[in-house]
Coordinates of N, CA and C in Angstrom, one line a residue:
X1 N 0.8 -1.2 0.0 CA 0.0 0.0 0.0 C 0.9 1.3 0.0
X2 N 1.8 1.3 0.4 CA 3.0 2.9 0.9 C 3.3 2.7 -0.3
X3 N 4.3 1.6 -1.3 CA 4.7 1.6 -2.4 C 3.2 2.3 -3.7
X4 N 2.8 1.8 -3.6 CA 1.1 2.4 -4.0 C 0.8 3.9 -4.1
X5 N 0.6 4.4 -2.5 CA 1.2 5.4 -2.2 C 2.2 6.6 -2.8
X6 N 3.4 6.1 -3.0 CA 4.3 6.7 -3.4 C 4.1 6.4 -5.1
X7 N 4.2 5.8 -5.6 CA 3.8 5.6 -7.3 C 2.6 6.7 -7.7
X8 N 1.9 7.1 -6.5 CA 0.2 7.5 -7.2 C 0.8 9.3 -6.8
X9 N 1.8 9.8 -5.4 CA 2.0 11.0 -5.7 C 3.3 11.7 -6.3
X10 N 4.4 10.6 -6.9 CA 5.3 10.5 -7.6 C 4.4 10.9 -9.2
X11 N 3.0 11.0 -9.5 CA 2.7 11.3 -10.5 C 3.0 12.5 -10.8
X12 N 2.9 13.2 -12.5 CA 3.0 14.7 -12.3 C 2.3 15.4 -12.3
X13 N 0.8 14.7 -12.6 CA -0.5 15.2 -12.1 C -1.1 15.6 -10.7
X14 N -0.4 15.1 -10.1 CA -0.6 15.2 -8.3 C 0.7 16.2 -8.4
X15 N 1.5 15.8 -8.5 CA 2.3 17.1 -8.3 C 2.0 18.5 -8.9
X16 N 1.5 17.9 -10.0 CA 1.3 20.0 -10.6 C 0.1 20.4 -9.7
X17 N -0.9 19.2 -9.2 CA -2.1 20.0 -8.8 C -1.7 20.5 -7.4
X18 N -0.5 19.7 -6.4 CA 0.0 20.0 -5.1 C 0.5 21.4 -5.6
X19 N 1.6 21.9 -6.3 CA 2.0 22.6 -6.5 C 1.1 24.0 -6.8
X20 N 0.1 23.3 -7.7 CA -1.0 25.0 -8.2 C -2.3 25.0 -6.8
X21 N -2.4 24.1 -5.9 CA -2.7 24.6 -4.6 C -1.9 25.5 -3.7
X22 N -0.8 25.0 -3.7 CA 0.2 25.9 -2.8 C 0.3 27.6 -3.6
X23 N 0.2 27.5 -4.7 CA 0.8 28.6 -5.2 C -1.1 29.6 -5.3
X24 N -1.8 28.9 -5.7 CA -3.1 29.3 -4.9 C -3.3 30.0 -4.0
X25 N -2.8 29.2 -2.9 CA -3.2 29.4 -1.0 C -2.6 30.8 -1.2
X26 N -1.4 31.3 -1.7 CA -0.5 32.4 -2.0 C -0.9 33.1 -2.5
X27 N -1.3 33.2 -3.7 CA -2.2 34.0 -4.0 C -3.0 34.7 -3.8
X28 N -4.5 33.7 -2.9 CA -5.1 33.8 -2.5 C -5.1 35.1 -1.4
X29 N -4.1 34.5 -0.7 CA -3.4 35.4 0.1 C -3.5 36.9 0.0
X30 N -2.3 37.1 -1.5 CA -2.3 38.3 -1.9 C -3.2 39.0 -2.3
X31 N -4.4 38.4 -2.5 CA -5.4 39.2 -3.2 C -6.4 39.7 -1.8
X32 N -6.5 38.8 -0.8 CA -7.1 39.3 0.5 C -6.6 40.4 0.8
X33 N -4.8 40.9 0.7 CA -4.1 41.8 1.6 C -4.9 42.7 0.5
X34 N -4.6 42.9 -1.1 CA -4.7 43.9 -1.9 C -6.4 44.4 -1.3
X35 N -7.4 43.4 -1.3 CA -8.6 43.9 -1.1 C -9.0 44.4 0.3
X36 N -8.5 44.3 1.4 CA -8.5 44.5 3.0 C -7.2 45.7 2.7
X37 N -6.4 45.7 2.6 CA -5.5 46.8 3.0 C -5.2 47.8 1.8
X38 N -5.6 47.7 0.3 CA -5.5 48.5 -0.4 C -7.0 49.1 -1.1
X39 N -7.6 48.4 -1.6 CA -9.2 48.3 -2.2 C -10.3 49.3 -1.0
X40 N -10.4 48.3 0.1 CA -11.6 48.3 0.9 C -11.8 49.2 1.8
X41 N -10.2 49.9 1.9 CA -10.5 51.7 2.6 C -10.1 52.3 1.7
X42 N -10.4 52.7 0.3 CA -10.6 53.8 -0.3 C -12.5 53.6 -0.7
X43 N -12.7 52.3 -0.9 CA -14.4 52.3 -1.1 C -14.8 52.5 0.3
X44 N -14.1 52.4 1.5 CA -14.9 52.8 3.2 C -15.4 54.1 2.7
X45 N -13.9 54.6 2.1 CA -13.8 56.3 2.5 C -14.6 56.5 2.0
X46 N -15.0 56.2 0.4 CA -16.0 56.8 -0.7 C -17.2 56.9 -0.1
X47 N -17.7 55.9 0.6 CA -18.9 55.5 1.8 C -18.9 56.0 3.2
X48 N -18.1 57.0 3.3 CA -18.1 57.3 4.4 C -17.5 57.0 5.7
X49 N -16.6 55.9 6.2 CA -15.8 55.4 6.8 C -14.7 54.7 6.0
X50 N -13.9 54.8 7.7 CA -12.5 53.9 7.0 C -12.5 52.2 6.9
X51 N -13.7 52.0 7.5 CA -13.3 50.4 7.6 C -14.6 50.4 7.6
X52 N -14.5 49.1 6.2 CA -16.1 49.3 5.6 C -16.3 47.8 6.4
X53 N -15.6 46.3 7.2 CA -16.0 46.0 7.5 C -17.1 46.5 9.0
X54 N -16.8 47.8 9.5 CA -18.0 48.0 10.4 C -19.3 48.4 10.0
X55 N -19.6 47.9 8.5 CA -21.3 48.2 8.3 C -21.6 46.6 8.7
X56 N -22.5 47.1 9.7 CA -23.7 46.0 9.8 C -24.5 46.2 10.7
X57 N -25.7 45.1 10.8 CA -26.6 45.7 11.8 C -27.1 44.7 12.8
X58 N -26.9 45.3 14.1 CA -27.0 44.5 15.3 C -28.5 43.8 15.2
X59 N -28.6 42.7 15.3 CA -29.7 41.6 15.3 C -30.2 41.2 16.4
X60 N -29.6 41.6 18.4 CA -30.1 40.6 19.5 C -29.1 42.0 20.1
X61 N -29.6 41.4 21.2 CA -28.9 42.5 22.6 C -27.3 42.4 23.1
X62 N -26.8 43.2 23.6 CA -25.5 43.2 23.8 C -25.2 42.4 24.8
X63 N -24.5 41.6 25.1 CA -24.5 40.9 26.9 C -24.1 42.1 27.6
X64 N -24.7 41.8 29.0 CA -24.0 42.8 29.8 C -22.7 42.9 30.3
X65 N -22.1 41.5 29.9 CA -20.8 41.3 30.1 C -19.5 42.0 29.4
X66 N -20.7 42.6 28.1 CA -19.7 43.4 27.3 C -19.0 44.3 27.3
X67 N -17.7 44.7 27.4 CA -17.4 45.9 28.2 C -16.8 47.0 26.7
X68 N -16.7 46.3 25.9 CA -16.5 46.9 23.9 C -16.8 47.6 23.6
X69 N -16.6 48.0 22.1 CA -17.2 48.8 21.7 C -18.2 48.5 20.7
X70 N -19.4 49.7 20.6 CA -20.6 48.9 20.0 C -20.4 48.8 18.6
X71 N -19.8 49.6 18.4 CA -19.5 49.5 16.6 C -18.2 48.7 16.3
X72 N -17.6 47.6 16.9 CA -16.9 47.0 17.2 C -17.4 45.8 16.5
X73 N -17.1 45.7 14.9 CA -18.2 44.5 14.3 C -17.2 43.1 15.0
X74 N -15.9 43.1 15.0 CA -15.2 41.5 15.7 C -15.3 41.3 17.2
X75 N -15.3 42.3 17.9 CA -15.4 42.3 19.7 C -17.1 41.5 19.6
X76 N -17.7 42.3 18.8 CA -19.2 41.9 18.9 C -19.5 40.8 18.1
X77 N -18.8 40.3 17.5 CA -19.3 38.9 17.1 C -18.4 38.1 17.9
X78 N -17.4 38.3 18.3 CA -16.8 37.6 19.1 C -17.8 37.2 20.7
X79 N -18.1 38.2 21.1 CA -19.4 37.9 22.0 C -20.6 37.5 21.9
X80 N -20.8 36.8 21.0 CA -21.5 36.2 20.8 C -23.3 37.4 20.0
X81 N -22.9 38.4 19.9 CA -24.3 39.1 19.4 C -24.4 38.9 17.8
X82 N -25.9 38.5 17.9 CA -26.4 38.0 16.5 C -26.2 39.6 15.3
X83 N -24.9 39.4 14.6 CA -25.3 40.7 13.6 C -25.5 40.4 12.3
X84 N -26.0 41.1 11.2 CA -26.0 40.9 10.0 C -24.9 41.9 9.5
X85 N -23.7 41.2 8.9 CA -22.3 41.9 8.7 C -22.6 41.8 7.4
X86 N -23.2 42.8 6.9 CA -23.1 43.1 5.4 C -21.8 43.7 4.6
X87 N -21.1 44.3 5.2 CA -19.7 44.8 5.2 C -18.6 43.9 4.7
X88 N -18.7 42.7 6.0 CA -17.7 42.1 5.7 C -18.2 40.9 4.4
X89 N -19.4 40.9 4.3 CA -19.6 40.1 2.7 C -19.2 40.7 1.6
X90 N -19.2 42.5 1.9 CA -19.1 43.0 0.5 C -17.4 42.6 0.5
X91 N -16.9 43.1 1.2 CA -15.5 42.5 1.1 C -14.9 41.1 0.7
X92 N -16.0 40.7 1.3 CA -15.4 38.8 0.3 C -16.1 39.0 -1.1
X93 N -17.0 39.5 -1.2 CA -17.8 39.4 -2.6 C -16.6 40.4 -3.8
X94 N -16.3 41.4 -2.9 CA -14.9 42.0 -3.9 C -13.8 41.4 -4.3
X95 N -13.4 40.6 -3.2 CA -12.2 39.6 -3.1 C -12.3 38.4 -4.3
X96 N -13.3 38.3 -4.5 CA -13.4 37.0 -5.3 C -13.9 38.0 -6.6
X97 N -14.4 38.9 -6.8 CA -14.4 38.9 -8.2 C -13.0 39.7 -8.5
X98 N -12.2 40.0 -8.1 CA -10.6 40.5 -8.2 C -9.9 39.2 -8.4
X99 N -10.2 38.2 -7.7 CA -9.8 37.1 -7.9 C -9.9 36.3 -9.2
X100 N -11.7 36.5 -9.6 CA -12.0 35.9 -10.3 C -11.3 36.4 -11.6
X101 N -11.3 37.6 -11.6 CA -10.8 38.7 -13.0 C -9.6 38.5 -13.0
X102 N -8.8 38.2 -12.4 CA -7.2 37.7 -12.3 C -7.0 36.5 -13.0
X103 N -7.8 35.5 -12.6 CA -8.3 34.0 -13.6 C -8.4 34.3 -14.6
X104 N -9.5 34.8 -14.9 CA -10.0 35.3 -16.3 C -9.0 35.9 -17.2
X105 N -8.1 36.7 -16.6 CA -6.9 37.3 -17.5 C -5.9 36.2 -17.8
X106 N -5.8 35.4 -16.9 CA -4.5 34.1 -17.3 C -5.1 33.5 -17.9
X107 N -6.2 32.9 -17.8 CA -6.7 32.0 -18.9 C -7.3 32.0 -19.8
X108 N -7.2 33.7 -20.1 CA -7.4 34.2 -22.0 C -6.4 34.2 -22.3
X109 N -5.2 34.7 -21.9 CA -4.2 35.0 -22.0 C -3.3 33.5 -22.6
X110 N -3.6 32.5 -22.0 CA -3.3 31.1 -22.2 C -3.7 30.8 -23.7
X111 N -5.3 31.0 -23.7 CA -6.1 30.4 -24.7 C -5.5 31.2 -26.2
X112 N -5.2 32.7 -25.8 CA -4.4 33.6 -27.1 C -3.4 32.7 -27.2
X113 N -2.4 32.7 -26.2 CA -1.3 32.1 -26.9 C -1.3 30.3 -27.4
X114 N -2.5 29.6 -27.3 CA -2.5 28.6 -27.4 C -3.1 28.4 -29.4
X115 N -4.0 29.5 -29.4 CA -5.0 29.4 -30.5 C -3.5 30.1 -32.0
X116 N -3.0 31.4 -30.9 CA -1.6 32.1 -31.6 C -0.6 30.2 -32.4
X117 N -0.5 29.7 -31.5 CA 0.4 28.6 -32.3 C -0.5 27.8 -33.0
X118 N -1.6 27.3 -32.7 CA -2.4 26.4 -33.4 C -2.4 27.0 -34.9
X119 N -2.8 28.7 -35.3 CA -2.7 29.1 -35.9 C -0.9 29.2 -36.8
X120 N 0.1 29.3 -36.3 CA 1.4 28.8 -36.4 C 1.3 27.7 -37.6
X121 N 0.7 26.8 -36.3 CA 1.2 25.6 -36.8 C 0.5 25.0 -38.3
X122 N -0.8 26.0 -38.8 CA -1.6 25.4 -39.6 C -0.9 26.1 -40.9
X123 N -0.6 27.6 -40.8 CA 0.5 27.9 -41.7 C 1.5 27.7 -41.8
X124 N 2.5 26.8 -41.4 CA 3.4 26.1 -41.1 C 4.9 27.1 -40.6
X125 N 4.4 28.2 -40.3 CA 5.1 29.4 -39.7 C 5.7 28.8 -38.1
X126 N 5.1 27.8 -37.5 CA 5.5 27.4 -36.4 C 6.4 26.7 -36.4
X127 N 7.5 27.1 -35.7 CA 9.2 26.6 -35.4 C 9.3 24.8 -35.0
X128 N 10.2 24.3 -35.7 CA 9.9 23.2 -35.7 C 10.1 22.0 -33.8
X129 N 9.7 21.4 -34.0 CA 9.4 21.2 -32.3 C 11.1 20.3 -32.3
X130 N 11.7 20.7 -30.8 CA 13.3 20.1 -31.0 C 13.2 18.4 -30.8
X131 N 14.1 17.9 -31.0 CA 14.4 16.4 -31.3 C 14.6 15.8 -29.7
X132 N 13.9 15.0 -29.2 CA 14.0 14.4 -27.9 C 15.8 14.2 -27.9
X133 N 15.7 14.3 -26.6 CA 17.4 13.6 -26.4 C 17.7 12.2 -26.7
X134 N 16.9 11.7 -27.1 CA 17.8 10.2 -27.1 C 18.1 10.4 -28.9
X135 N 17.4 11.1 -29.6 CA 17.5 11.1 -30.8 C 18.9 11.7 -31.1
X136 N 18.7 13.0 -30.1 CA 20.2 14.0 -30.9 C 21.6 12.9 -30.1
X137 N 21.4 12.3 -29.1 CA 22.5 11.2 -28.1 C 22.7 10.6 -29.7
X138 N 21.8 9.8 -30.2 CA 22.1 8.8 -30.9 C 22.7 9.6 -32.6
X139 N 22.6 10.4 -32.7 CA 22.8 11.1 -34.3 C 24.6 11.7 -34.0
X140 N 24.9 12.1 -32.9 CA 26.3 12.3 -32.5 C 26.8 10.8 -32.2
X141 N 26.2 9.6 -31.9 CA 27.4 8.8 -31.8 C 27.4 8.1 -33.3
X142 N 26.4 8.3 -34.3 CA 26.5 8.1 -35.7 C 27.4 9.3 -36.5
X143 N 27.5 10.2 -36.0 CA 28.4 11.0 -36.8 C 29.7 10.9 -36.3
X144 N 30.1 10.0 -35.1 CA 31.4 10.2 -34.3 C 31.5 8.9 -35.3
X145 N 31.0 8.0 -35.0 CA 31.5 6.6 -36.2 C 31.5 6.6 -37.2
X146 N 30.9 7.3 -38.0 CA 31.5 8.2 -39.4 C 32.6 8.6 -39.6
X147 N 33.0 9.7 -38.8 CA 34.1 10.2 -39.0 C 35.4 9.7 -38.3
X148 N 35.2 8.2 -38.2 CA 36.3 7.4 -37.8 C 37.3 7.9 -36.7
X149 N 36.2 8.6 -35.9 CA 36.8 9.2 -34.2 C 36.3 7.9 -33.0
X150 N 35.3 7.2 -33.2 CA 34.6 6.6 -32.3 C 35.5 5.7 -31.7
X151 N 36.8 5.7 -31.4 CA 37.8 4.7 -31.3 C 37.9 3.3 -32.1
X152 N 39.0 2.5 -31.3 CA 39.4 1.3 -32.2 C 38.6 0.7 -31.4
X153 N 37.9 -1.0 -31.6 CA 37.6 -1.7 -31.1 C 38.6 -2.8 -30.8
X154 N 39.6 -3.1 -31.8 CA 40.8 -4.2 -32.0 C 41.6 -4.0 -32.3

C-alpha cells in the first residue's frame, strides 16, 4: 500500500495539482491583503468610513458582560451578538471577483497564446518542435563513427 502510495503522488498530475494549490493558498493570500489593505479603505472612505468591514446591523442585545465597543463588528461577534455583517460580505464578494478577474486574464491569456500557435502551426510558420534527447544522443554517436573518431575496437 506505501509503495502504491508513493507511485500515485510520484505522479506529475498530483504534483502540478499540489504545486497550483500551494501557489493558490498564495495567492489567495495576496489578493485578500490587496482587497482589505489596499481596495476596501478607499471604497470605506467613498462610503463614508474607514473600515467598511464595520457596516452591519445589530440583530439581538448586547450581553452585559460586554465591556467593547458597540461599533466593534469583531469584539461583537466575538461575543456572541447576532449581527448581520453586510460589510464584511461585501468585502469577500470583492475579493473574489478580483480574484475571479485575475483567472480570467490568465486564462485568455493562455487560450491567445495557445490558438496564436495552433494558428502557427496550420500555416506552417511554427518553429519546428526540438528532437527528444535520445534522438540528438544517438545522431552524435553516428556521426562520431562516421568520421572514424569513435575509437578502435581491436
Amino acid at each position: 500500500m506505501l509503495k502504491e502510495f508513493r507511485t500515485f503522488i510520484a505522479r506529475g498530475n498530483v504534483l502540478d495539482l499540489a504545486v497550483g494549490v500551494i501557489i493558490g493558498a498564495a495567492f489567495g493570500t495576496i489578493t485578500k491583503s490587496l482587497t482589505d489593505d489596499i481596495i476596501m479603505p478607499v471604497v470605506g472612505w467613498i462610503f463614508g468610513g474607514f473600515d467598511f468591514s464595520s457596516y452591519f446591523i445589530r440583530l439581538g442585545p448586547i450581553p452585559a458582560t460586554y465591556s467593547g465597543s458597540a461599533s466593534n463588528y469583531a469584539a461583537l461577534k466575538a461575543a456572541g451578538v447576532p449581527l448581520f455583517g453586510y460589510g464584511e460580505f461585501v468585502t469577500v464578494v470583492i475579493n473574489f471577483l478580483i480574484l475571479a478577474f485575475i483567472v480570467f486574464l490568465l486564462v485568455r491569456s493562455v487560450n491567445k497564446l495557445i490558438a496564436d500557435l495552433e494558428d502557427q502551426k496550420k500555416q506552417g510558420t511554427a518553429p519546428p518542435a526540438a528532437d527528444p534527447a535520445d534522438i540528438v544522443l544517438l545522431r552524435e554517436i553516428r556521426d562520431e563513427l562516421r568520421s572514424g573518431r569513435g575509437g578502435d575496437a581491436g
